[in-house]
GROMACS .gro file of C-alpha atoms in nm:
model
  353
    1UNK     CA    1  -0.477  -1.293  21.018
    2UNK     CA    2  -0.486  -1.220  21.405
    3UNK     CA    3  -0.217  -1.013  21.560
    4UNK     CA    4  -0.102  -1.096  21.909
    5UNK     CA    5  -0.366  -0.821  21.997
    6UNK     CA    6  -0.661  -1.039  21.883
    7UNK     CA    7  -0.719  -0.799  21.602
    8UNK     CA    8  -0.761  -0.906  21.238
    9UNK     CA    9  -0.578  -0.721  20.911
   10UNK     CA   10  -0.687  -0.675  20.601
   11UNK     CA   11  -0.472  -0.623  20.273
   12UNK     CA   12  -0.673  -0.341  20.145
   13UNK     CA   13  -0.485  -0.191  19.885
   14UNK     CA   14  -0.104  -0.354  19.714
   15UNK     CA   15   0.017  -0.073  19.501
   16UNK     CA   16   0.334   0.014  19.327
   17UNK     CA   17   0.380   0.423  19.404
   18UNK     CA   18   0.332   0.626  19.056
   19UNK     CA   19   0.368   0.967  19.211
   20UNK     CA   20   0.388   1.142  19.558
   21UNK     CA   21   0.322   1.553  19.622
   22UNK     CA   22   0.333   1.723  19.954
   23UNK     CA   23   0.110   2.026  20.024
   24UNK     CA   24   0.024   2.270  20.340
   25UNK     CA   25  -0.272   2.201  20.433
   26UNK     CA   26  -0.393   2.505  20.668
   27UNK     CA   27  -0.662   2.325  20.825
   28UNK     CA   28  -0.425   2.078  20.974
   29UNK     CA   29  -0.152   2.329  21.015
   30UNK     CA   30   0.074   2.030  20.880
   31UNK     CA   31   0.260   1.922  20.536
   32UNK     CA   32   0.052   1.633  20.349
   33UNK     CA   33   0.181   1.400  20.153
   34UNK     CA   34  -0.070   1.295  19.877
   35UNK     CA   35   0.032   0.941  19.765
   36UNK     CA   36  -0.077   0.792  19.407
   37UNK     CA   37  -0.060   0.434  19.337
   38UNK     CA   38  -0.124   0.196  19.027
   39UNK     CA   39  -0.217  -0.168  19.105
   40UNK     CA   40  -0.090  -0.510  18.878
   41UNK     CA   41  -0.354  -0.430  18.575
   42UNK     CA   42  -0.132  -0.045  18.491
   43UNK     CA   43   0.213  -0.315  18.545
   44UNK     CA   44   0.035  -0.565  18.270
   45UNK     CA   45  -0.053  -0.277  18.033
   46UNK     CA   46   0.265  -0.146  17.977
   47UNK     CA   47   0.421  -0.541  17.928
   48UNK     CA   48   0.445  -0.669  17.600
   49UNK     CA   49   0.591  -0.984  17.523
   50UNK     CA   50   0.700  -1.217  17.221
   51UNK     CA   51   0.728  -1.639  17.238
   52UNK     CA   52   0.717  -1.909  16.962
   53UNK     CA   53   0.357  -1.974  16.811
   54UNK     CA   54   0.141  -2.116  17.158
   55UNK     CA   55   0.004  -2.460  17.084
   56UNK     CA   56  -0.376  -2.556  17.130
   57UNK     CA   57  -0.434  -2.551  17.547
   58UNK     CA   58  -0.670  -2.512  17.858
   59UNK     CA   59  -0.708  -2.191  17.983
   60UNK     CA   60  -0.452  -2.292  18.281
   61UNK     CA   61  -0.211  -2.416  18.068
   62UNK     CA   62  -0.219  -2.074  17.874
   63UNK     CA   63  -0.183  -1.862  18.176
   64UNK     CA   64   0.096  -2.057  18.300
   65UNK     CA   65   0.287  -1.944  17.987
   66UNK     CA   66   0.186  -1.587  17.978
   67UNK     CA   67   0.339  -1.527  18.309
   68UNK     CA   68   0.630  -1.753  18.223
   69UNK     CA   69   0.680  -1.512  17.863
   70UNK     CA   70   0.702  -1.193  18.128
   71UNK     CA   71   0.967  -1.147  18.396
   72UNK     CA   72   0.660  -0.982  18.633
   73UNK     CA   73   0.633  -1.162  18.945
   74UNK     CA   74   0.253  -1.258  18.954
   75UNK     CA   75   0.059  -1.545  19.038
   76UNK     CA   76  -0.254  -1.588  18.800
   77UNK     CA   77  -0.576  -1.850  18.905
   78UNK     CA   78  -0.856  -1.958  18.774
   79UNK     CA   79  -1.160  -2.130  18.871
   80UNK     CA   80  -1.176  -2.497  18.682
   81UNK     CA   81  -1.436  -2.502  18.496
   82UNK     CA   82  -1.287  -2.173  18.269
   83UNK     CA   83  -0.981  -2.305  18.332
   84UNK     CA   84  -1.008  -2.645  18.169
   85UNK     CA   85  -1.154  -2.480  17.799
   86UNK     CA   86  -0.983  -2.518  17.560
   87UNK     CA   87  -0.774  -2.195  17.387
   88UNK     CA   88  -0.676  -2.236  17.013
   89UNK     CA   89  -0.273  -2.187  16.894
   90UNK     CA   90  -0.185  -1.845  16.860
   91UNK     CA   91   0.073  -1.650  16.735
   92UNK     CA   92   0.229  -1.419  16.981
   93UNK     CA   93   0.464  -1.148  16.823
   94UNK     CA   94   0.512  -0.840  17.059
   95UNK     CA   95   0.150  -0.869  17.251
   96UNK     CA   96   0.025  -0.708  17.514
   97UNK     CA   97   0.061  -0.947  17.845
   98UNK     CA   98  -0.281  -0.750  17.943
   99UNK     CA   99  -0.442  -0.817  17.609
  100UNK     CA  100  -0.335  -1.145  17.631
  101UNK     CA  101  -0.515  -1.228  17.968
  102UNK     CA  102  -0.805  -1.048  17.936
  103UNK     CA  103  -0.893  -1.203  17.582
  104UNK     CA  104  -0.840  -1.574  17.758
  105UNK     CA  105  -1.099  -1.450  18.023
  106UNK     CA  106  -1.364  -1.344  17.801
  107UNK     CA  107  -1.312  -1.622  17.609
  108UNK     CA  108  -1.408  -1.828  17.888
  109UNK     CA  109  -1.677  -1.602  18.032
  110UNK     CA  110  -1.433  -1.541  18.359
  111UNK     CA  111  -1.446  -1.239  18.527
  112UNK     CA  112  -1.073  -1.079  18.553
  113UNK     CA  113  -0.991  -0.961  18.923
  114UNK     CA  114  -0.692  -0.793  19.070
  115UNK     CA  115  -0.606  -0.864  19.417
  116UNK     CA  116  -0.339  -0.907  19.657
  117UNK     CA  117  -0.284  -1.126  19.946
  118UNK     CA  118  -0.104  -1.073  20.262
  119UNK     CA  119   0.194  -1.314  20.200
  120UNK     CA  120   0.117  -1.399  19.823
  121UNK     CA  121   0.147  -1.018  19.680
  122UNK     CA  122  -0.063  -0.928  19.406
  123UNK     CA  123  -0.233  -1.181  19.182
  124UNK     CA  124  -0.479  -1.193  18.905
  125UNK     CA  125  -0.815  -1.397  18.994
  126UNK     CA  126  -1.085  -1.525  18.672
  127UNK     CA  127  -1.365  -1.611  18.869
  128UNK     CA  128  -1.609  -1.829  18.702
  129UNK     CA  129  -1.956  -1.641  18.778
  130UNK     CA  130  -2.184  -1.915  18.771
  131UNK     CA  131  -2.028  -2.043  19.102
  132UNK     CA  132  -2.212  -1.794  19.279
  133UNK     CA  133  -2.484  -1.960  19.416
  134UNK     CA  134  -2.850  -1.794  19.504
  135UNK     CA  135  -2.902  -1.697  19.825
  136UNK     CA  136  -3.306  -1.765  19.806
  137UNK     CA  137  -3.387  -2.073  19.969
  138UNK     CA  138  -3.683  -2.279  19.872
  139UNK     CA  139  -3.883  -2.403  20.190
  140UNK     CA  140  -4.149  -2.701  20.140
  141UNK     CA  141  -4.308  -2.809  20.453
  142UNK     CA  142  -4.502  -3.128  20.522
  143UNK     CA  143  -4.822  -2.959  20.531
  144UNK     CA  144  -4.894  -2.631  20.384
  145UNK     CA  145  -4.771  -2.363  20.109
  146UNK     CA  146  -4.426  -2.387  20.010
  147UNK     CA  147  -4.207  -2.043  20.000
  148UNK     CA  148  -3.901  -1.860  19.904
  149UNK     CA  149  -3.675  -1.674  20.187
  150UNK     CA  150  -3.359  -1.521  20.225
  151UNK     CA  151  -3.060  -1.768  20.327
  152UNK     CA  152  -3.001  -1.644  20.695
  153UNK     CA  153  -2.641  -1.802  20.721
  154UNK     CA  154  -2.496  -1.569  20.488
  155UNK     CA  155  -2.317  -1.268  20.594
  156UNK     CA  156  -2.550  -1.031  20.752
  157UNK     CA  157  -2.516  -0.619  20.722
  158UNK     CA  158  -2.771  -0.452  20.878
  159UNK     CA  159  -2.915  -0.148  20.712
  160UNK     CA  160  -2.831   0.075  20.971
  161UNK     CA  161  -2.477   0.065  20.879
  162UNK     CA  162  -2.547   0.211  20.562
  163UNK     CA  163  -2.633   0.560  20.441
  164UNK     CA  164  -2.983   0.682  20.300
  165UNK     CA  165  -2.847   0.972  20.153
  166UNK     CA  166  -2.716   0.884  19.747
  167UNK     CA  167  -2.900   0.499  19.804
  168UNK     CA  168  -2.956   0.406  19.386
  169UNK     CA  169  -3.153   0.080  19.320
  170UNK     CA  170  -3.151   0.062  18.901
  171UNK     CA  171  -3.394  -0.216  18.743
  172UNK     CA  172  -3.337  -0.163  18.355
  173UNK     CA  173  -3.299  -0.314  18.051
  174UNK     CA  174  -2.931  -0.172  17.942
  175UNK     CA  175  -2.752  -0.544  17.976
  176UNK     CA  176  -3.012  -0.696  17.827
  177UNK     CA  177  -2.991  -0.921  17.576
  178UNK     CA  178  -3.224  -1.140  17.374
  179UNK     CA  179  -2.985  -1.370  17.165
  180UNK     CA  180  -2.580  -1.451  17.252
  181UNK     CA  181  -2.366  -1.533  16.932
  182UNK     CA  182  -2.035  -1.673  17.050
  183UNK     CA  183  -1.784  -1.686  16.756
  184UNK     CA  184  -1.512  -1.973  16.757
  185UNK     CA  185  -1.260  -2.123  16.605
  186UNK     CA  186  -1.145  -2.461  16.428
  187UNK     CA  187  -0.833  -2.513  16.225
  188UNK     CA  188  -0.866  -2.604  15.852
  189UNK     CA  189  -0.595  -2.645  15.539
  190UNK     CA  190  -0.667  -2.416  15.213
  191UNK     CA  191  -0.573  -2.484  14.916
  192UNK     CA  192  -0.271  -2.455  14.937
  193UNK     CA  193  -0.222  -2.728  15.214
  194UNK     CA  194  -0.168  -2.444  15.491
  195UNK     CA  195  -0.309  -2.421  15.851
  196UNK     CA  196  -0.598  -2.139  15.851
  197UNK     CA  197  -0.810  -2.083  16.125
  198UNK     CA  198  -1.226  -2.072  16.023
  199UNK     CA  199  -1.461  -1.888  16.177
  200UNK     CA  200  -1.747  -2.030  16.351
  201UNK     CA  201  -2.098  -1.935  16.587
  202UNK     CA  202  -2.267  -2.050  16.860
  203UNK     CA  203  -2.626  -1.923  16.948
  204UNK     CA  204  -2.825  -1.880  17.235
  205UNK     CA  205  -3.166  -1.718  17.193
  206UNK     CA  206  -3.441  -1.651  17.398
  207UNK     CA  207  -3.814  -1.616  17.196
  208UNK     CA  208  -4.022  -1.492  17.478
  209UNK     CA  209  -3.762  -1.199  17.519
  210UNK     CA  210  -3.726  -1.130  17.128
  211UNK     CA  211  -4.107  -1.113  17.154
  212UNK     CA  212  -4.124  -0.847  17.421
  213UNK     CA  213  -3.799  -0.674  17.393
  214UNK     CA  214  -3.709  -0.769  17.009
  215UNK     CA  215  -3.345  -0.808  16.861
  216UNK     CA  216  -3.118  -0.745  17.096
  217UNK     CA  217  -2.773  -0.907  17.027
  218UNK     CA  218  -2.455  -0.930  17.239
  219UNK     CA  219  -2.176  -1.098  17.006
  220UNK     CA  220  -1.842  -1.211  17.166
  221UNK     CA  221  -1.500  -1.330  16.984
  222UNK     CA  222  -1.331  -1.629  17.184
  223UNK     CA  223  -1.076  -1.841  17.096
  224UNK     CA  224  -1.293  -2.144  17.177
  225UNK     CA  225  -1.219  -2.454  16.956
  226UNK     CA  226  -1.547  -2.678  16.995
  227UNK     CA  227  -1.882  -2.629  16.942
  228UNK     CA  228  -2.032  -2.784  17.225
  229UNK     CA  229  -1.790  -2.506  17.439
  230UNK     CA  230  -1.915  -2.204  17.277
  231UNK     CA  231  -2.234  -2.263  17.302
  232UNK     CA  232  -2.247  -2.351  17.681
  233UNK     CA  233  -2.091  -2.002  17.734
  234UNK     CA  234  -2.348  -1.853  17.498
  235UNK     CA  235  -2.659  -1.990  17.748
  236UNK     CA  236  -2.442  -1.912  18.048
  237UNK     CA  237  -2.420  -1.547  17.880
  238UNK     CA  238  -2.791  -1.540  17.808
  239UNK     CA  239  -2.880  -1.628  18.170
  240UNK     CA  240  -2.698  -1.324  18.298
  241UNK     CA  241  -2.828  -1.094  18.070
  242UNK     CA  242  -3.190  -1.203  18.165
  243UNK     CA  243  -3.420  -0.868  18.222
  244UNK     CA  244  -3.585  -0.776  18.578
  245UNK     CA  245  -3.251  -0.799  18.772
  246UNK     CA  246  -3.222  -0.520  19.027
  247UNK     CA  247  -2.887  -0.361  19.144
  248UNK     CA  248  -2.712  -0.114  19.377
  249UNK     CA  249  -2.468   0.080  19.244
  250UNK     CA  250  -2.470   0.338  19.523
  251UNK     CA  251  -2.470   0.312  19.894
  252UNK     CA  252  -2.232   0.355  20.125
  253UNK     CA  253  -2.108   0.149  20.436
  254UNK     CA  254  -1.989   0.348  20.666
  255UNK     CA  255  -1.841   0.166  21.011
  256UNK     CA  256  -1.869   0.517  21.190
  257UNK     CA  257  -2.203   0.424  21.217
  258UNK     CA  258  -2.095   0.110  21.483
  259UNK     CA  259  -2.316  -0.146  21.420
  260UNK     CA  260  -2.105  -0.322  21.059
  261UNK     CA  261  -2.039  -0.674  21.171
  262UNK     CA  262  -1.634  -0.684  21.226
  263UNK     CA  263  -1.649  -0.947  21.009
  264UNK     CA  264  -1.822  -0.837  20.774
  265UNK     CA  265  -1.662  -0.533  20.747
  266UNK     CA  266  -1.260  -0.678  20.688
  267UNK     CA  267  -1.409  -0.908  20.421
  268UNK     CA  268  -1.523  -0.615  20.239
  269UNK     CA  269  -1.163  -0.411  20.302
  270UNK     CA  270  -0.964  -0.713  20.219
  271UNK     CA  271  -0.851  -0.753  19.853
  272UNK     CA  272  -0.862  -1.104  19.868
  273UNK     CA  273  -1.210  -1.175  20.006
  274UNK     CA  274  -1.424  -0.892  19.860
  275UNK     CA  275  -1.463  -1.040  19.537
  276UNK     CA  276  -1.783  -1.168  19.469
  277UNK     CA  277  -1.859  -1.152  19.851
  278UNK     CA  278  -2.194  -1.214  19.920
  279UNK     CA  279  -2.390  -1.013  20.148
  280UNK     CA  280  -2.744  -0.994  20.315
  281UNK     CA  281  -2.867  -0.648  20.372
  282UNK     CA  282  -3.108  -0.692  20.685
  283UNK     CA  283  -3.399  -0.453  20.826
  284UNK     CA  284  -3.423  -0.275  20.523
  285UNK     CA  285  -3.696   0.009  20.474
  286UNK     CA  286  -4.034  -0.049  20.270
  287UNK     CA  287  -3.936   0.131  19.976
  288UNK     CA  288  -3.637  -0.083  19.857
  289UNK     CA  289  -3.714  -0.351  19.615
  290UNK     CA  290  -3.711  -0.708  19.811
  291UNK     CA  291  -3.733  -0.576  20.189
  292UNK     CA  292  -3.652  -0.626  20.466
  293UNK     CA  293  -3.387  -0.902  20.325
  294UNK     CA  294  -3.173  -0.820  20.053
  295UNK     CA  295  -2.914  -1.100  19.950
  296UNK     CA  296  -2.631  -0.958  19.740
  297UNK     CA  297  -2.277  -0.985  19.587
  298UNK     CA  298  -2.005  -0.738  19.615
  299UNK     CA  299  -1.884  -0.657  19.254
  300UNK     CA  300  -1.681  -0.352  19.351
  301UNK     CA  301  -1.652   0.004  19.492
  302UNK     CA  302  -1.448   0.229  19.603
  303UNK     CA  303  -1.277   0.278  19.976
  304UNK     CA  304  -1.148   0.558  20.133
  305UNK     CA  305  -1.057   0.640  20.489
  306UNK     CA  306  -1.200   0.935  20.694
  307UNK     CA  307  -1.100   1.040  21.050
  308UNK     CA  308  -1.017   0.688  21.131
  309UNK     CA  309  -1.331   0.512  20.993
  310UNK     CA  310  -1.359   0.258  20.689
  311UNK     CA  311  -1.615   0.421  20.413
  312UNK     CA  312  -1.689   0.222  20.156
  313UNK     CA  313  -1.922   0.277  19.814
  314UNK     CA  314  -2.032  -0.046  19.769
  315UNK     CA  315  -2.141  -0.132  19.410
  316UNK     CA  316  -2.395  -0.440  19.454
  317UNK     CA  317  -2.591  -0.656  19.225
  318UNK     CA  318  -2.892  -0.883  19.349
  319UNK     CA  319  -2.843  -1.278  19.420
  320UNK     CA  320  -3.073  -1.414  19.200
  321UNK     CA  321  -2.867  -1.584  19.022
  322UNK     CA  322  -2.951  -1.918  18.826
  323UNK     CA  323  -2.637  -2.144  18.963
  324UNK     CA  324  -2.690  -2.436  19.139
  325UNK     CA  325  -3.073  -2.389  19.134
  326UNK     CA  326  -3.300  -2.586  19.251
  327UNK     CA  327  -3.394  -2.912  18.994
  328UNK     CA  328  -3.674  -3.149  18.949
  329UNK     CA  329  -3.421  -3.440  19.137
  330UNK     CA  330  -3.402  -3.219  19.443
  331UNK     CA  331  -3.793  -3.199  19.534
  332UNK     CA  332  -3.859  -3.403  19.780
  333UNK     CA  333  -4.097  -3.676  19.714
  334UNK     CA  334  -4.330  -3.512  19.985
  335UNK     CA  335  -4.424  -3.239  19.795
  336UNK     CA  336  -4.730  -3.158  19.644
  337UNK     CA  337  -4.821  -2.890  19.354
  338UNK     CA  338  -5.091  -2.772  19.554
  339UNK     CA  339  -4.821  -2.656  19.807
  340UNK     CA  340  -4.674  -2.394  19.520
  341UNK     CA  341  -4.990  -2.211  19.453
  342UNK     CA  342  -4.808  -1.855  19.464
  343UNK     CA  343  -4.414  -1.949  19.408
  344UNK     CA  344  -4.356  -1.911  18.972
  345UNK     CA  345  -4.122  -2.079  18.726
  346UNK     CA  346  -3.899  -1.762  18.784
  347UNK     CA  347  -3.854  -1.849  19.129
  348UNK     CA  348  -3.750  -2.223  19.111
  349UNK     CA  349  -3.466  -2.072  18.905
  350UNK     CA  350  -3.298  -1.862  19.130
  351UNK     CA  351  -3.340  -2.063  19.460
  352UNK     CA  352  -3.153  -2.330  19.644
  353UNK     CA  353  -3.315  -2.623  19.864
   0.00000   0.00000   0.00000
């Protein structure tokens, strides 16, 4: 928003108070108040509700009637495609309303947000991950080698704006996973002519991984109802486990420093646009991984204020992911394989024309 002062706001932090102390501080020769607050995630937790046995349903459908089982004022979206998978019945008898949402957003492969919203209040966001798109661009000339660059138009935060001291850039294999089961669910009759729920998996597997890495197995319980469903979230989970993806998760923006973008820098503040934001980290030194470009998405952090600036411990991951990558139907008919003599499988799947 922009006030009649030409300066934007940012909701930063929607909170219900939990506890409030006040102290002497002798450096400020002053009383402090020391404020703590609990966002909607502590409200959920201590929620539990009861309804009549939930029918089959989308994703949308369900949230709609958690919120409507709870008298909590909250606003829950989700991006369509997790939103449009199907949920199996379920039996709710005195459930937690937290349980109950995060359990539909795994089961969808969402990833569960809080935020707030000048205007809107707090709400509950399940982003769908694989709408992040790569920020490598694929470039293919008329005449010459093709290449891989940074996408320029995104967001731009220079390094200067960050801190050298505490910088941590982690390449490991801790996520890593070789094969995804997914189990799911279909409903059967026993013997007796009575509705039971069976048990079923979905696998993704990678060979070249199991070869270099071995067995390495991430298993996740939905309460998917098809086949085809499961097993779409099982690739989707194998992509993001892939190995050789770096991340930041320490360095520190600090707008003391005067040169964050303004834009840039309320983005990151506000709760509403700092999820998933995506970033490129410009002018970078030598001896960070991918210099002097580093695209990036915003996956959390923590803020605090400090003699009137914005600091803010930005935890990062790197933009390579496989969305919306480039496919065979998007080269042009121009190209030429001797124009990709030093650009590798790897990099056609985590670039955009």
């Amino acid at each position: 928003d922009l006030t009649s002062a030409g300066a934007r706001t940012a909701t930063v932090f929607d909170v219900r108070i939990t506890s409030a102390i006040t102290t002497w501080d002798e450096h400020l020769s002053r009383p402090v108040l020391r404020i703590t607050g609990a966002d909607v995630l502590t409200t959920l937790a201590n929620k539990v509700i009861g309804a009549e046995p939930w029918p089959t349903e989308t994703l949308s459908t369900r949230l709609a009637r958690i919120v409507d089982a709870t008298d909590v004022d909250l606003s829950v979206v989700a991006d369509p495609v997790p939103g449009a998978m199907l949920l199996r019945a379920r039996d709710v008898d005195a459930v937690g309303l937290l349980d109950l949402i995060r359990e539909s957003a795994t089961s969808t492969g969402a990833i569960l947000w809080p935020s707030a919203a000048r205007g809107v209040g707090q709400f509950l966001y399940l982003e769908d991950q694989r709408n992040r798109k790569s920020l490598y661009k694929l470039r293919i000339p008329l005449h010459g080698n093709a290449w891989t660059d940074v996408n320029t138009r995104t967001n731009q935060l220079p390094a200067k704006a960050l801190l050298r001291a505490g910088v941590n850039i982690c390449r490991d294999t801790t996520d890593l996973a070789t094969e995804v089961v997914v189990r799911w669910e279909s409903a059967i009759l026993n013997e007796k002519q009575e509705l039971e729920w069976a048990t079923h998996e979905a696998r993704a597997t990678d060979p070249e991984r199991v070869a270099t890495y071995g067995a390495r197995t991430l298993s996740i319980s939905t309460q998917l109802t098809t086949q085809a469903e499961a097993t779409a979230l099982a690739v989707h989970y194998l992509a993001a486990t892939a190995p050789g993806g770096w991340t930041i998760p320490a360095i520190t923006l600090n707008d003391a420093l005067g040169v964050v973008p303004s834009g840039v820098l309320m983005s990151t503040l506000d709760a509403s646009t700092r999820i998933g934001f995506p970033l490129v980290i410009t002018g970078c030194a030598q001896w960070i991984p991918g210099s002097p470009n580093i695209p990036v998405y915003l996956d959390g952090g923590t803020i605090t204020r400090e003699q009137g600036h914005w600091i803010h411990d930005l935890t990062l991951t790197r933009a390579t992911t496989a969305s919306h990558s480039t496919t065979w139907g998007e080269i042009p008919a121009h190209a030429l394989w001797s124009q990709f003599p030093n650009i590798t499988w790897a990099d056609l799947s985590s670039t955009t024309l």
